[in-house]
PDB file of C-alpha atoms and ligand atoms in Angstrom:
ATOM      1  CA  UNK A   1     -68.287-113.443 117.933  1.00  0.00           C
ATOM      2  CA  UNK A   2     -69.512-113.876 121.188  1.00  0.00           C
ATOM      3  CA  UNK A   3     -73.255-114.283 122.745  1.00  0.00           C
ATOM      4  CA  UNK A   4     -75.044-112.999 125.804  1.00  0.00           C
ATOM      5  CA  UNK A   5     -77.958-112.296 127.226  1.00  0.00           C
ATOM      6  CA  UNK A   6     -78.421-108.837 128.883  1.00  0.00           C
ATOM      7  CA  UNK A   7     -80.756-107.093 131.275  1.00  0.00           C
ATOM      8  CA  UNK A   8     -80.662-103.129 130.851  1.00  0.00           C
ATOM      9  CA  UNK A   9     -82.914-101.216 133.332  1.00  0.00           C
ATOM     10  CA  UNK A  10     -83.858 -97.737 132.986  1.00  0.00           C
ATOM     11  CA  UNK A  11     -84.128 -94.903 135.426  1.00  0.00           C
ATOM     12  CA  UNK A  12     -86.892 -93.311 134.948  1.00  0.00           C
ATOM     13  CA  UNK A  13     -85.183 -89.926 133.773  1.00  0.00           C
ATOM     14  CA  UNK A  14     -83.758 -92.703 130.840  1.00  0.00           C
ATOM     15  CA  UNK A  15     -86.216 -94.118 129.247  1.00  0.00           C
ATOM     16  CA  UNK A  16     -86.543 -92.209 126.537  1.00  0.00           C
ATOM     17  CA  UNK A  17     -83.125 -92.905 125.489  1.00  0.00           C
ATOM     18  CA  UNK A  18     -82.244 -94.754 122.159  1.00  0.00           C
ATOM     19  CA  UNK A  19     -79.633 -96.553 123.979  1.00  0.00           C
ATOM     20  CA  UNK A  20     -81.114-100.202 121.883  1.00  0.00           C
ATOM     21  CA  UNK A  21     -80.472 -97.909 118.499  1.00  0.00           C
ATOM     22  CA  UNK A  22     -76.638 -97.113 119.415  1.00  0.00           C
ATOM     23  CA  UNK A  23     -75.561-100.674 120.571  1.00  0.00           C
ATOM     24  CA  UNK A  24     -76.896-101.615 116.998  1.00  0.00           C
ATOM     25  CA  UNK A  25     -75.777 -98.735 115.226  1.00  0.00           C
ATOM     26  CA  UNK A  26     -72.256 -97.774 117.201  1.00  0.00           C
ATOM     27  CA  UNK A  27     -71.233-101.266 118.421  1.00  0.00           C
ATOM     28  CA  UNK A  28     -72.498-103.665 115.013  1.00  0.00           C
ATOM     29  CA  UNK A  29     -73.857-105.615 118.107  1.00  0.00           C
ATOM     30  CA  UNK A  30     -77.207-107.842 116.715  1.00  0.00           C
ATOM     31  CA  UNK A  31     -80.163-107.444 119.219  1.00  0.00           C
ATOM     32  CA  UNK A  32     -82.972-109.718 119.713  1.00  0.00           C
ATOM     33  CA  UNK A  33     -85.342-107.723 122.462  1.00  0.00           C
ATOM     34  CA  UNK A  34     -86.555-110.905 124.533  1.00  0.00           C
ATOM     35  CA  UNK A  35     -88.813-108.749 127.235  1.00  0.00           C
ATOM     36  CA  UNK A  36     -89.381-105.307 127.129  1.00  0.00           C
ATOM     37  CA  UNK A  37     -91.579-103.261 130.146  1.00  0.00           C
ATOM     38  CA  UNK A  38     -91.072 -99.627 129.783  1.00  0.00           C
ATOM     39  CA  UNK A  39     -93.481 -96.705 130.680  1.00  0.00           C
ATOM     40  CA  UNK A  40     -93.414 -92.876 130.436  1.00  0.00           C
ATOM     41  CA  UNK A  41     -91.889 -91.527 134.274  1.00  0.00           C
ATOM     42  CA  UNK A  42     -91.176 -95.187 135.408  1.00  0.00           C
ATOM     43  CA  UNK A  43     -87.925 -97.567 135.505  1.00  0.00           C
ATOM     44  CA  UNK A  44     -87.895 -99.498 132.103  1.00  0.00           C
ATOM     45  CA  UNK A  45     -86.630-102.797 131.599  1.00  0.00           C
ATOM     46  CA  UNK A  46     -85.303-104.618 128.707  1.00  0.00           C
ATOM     47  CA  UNK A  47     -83.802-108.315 128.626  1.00  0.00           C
ATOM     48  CA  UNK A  48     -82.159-109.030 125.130  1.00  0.00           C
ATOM     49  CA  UNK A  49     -79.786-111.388 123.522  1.00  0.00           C
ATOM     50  CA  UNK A  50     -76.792-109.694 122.423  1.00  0.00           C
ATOM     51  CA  UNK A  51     -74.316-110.938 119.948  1.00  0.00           C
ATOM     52  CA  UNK A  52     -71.117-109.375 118.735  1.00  0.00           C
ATOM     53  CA  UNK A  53     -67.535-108.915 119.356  1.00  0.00           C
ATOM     54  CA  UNK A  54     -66.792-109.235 123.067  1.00  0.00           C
ATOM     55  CA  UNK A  55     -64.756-106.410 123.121  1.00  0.00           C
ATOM     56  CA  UNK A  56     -67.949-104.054 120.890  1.00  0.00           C
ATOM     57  CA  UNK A  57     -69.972-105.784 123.732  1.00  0.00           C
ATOM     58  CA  UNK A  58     -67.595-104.397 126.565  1.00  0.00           C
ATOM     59  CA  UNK A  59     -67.837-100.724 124.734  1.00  0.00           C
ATOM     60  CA  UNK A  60     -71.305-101.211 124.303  1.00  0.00           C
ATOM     61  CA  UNK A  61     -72.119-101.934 128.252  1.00  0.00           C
ATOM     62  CA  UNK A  62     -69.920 -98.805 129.359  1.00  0.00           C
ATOM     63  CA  UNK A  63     -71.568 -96.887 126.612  1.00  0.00           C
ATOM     64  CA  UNK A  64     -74.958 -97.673 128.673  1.00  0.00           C
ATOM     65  CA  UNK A  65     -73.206 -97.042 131.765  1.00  0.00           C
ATOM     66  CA  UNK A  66     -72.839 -93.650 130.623  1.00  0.00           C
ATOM     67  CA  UNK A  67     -76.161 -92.744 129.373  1.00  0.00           C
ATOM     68  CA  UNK A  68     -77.745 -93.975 133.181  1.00  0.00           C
ATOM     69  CA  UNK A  69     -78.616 -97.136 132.433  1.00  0.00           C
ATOM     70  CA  UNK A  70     -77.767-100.215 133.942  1.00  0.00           C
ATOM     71  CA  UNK A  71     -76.146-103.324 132.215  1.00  0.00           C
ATOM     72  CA  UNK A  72     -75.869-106.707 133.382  1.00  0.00           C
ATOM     73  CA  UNK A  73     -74.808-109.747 131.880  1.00  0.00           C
ATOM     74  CA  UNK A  74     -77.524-112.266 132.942  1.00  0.00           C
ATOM     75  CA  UNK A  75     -76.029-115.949 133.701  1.00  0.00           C
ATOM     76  CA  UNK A  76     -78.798-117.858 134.588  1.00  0.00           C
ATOM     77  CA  UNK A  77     -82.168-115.957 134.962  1.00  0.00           C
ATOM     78  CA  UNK A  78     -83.617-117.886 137.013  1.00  0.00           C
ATOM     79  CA  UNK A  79     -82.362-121.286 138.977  1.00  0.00           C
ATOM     80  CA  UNK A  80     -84.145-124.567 138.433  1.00  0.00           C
ATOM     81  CA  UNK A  81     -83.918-126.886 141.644  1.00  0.00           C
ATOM     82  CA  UNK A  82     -83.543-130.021 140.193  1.00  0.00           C
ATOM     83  CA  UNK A  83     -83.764-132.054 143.728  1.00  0.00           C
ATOM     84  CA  UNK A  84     -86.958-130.134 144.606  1.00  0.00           C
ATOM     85  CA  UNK A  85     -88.988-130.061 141.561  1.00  0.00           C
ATOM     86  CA  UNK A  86     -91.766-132.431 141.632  1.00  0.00           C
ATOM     87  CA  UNK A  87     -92.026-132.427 137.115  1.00  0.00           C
ATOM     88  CA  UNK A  88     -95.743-131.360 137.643  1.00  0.00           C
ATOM     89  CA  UNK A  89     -95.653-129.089 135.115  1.00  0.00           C
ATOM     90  CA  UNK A  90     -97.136-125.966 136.591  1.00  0.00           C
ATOM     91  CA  UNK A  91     -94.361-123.722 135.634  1.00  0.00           C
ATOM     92  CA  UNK A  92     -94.668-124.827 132.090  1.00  0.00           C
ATOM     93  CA  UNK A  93     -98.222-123.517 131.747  1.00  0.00           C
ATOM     94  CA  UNK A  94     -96.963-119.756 132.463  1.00  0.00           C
ATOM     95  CA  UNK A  95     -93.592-119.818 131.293  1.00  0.00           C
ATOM     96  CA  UNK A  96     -93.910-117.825 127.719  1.00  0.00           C
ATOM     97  CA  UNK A  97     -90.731-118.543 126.177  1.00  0.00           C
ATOM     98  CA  UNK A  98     -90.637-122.629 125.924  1.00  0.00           C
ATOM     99  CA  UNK A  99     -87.570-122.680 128.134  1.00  0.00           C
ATOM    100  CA  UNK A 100     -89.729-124.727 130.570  1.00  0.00           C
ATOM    101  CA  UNK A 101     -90.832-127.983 129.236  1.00  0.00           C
ATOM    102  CA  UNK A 102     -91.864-131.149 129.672  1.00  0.00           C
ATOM    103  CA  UNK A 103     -90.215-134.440 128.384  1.00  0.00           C
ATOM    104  CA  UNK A 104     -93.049-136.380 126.562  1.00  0.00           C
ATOM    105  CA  UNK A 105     -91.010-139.564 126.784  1.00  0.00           C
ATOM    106  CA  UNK A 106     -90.718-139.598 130.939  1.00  0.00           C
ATOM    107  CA  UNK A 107     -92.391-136.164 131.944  1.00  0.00           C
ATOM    108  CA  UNK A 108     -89.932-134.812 133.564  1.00  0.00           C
ATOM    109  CA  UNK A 109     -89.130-131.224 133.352  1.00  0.00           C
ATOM    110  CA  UNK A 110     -86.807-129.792 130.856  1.00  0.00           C
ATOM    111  CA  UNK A 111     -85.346-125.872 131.431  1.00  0.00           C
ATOM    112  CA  UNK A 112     -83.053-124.928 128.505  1.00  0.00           C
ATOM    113  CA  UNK A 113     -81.721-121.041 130.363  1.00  0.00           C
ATOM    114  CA  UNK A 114     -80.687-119.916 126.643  1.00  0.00           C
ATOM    115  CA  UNK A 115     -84.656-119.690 125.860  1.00  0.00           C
ATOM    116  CA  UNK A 116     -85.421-117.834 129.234  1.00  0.00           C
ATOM    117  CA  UNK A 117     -86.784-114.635 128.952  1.00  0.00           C
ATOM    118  CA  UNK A 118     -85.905-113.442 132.608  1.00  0.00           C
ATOM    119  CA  UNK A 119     -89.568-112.899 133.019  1.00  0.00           C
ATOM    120  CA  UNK A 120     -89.970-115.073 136.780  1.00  0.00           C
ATOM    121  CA  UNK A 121     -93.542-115.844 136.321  1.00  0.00           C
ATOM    122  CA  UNK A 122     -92.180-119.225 137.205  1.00  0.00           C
ATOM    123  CA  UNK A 123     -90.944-118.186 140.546  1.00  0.00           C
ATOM    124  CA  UNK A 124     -94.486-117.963 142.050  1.00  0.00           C
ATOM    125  CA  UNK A 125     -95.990-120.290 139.787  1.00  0.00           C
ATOM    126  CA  UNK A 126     -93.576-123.013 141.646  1.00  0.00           C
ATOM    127  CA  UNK A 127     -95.677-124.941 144.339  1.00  0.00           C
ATOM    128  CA  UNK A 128     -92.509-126.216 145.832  1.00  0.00           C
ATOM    129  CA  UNK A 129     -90.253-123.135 145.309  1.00  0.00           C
ATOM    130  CA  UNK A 130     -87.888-125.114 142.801  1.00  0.00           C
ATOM    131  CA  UNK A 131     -87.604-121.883 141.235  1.00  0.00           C
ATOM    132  CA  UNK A 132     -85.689-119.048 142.211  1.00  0.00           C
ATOM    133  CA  UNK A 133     -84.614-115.811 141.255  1.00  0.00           C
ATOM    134  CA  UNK A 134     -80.753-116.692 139.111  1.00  0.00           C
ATOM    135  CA  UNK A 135     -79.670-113.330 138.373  1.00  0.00           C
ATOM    136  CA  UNK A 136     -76.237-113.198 139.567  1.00  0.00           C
ATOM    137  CA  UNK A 137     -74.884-111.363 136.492  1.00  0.00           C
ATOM    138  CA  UNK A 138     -72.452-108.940 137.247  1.00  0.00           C
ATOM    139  CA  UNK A 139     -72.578-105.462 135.670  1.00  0.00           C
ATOM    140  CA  UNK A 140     -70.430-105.842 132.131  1.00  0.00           C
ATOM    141  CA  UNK A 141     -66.613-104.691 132.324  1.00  0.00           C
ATOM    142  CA  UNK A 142     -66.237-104.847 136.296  1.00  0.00           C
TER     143      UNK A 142
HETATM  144  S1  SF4 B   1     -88.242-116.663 133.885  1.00  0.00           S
HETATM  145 FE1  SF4 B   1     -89.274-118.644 133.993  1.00  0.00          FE
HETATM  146  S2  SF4 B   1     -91.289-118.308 132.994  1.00  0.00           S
HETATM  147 FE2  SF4 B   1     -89.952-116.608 132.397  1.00  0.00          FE
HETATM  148  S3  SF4 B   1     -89.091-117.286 130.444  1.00  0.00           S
HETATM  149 FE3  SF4 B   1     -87.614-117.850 132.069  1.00  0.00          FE
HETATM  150  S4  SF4 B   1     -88.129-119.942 132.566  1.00  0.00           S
HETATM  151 FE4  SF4 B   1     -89.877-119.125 131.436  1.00  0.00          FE
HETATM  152  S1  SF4 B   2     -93.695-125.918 138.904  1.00  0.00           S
HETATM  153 FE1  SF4 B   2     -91.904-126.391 140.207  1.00  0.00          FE
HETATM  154  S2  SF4 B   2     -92.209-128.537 140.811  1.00  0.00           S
HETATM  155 FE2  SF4 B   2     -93.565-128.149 139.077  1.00  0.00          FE
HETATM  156  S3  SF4 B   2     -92.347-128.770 137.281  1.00  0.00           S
HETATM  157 FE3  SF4 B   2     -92.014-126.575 137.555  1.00  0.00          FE
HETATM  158  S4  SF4 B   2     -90.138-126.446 138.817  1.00  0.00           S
HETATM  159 FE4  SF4 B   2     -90.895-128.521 138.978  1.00  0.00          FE
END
């Protein structure tokens, strides 16, 4: 068993797919939905953890790939500049999932990526841009 954490985004001709129901149902992949933006005529996104077998993860993504909708295996989110940051907390007051934190003992900042949503609220919340977009994930099975 493997774990990952996926961005899928949906043209908006897609959205209405039950592409979440078939990676459960068709792959015996476990989904935890971690952000979800989808509207009626407009691109929808989803960011989930997936966990399975890699190879029921590789079917899954091309299985996605087929139905329209883009896959990507996200590797880091977002990127934390450790030199930059300044630890003044800003980006903790926004960030929704806990992944951004402060140390209580020092008060320095703590990101742990497996919590990140992939939301980048952080990103602009950043006074010193130590935040940046981290998505370099590269499309599952290429
Ligand atoms: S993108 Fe930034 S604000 Fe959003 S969950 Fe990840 S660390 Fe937190
Ligand atoms: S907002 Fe920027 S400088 Fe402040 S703690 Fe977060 S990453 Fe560091």
């Amino acid at each position: 068993m493997t774990q990952i954490k996926a961005f899928l985004r949906f043209p908006p001709a897609r959205v209405g797919r039950p592409v979440t129901y078939h990676l459960v149902k068709d792959f015996d992949l476990k989904i935890n939905i971690l952000r979800a933006e989808v509207a009626v005529n407009k691109v929808g996104e989803l960011v989930m953890d997936i966990e399975g077998r890699p190879e029921d993860i590789d079917r899954a993504a091309a299985f996605a790939a087929s139905e329209g909708v883009e896959f990507r295996v996200i590797d880091n989110a977002v990127a934390w500049d450790r030199e930059r940051c300044v630890h003044c907390g800003a980006c903790t007051a926004v960030c929704p999932s806990g992944a951004l934190a402060m140390n209580r003992v020092d008060w320095t900042l703590v990101f742990t990526p497996a919590d990140c949503y992939a939301c980048d609220v952080c990103i602009k919340a950043c006074p010193v841009r130590a935040i940046s977009p981290g998505f370099d994930g590269e499309p599952a099975g290429e």
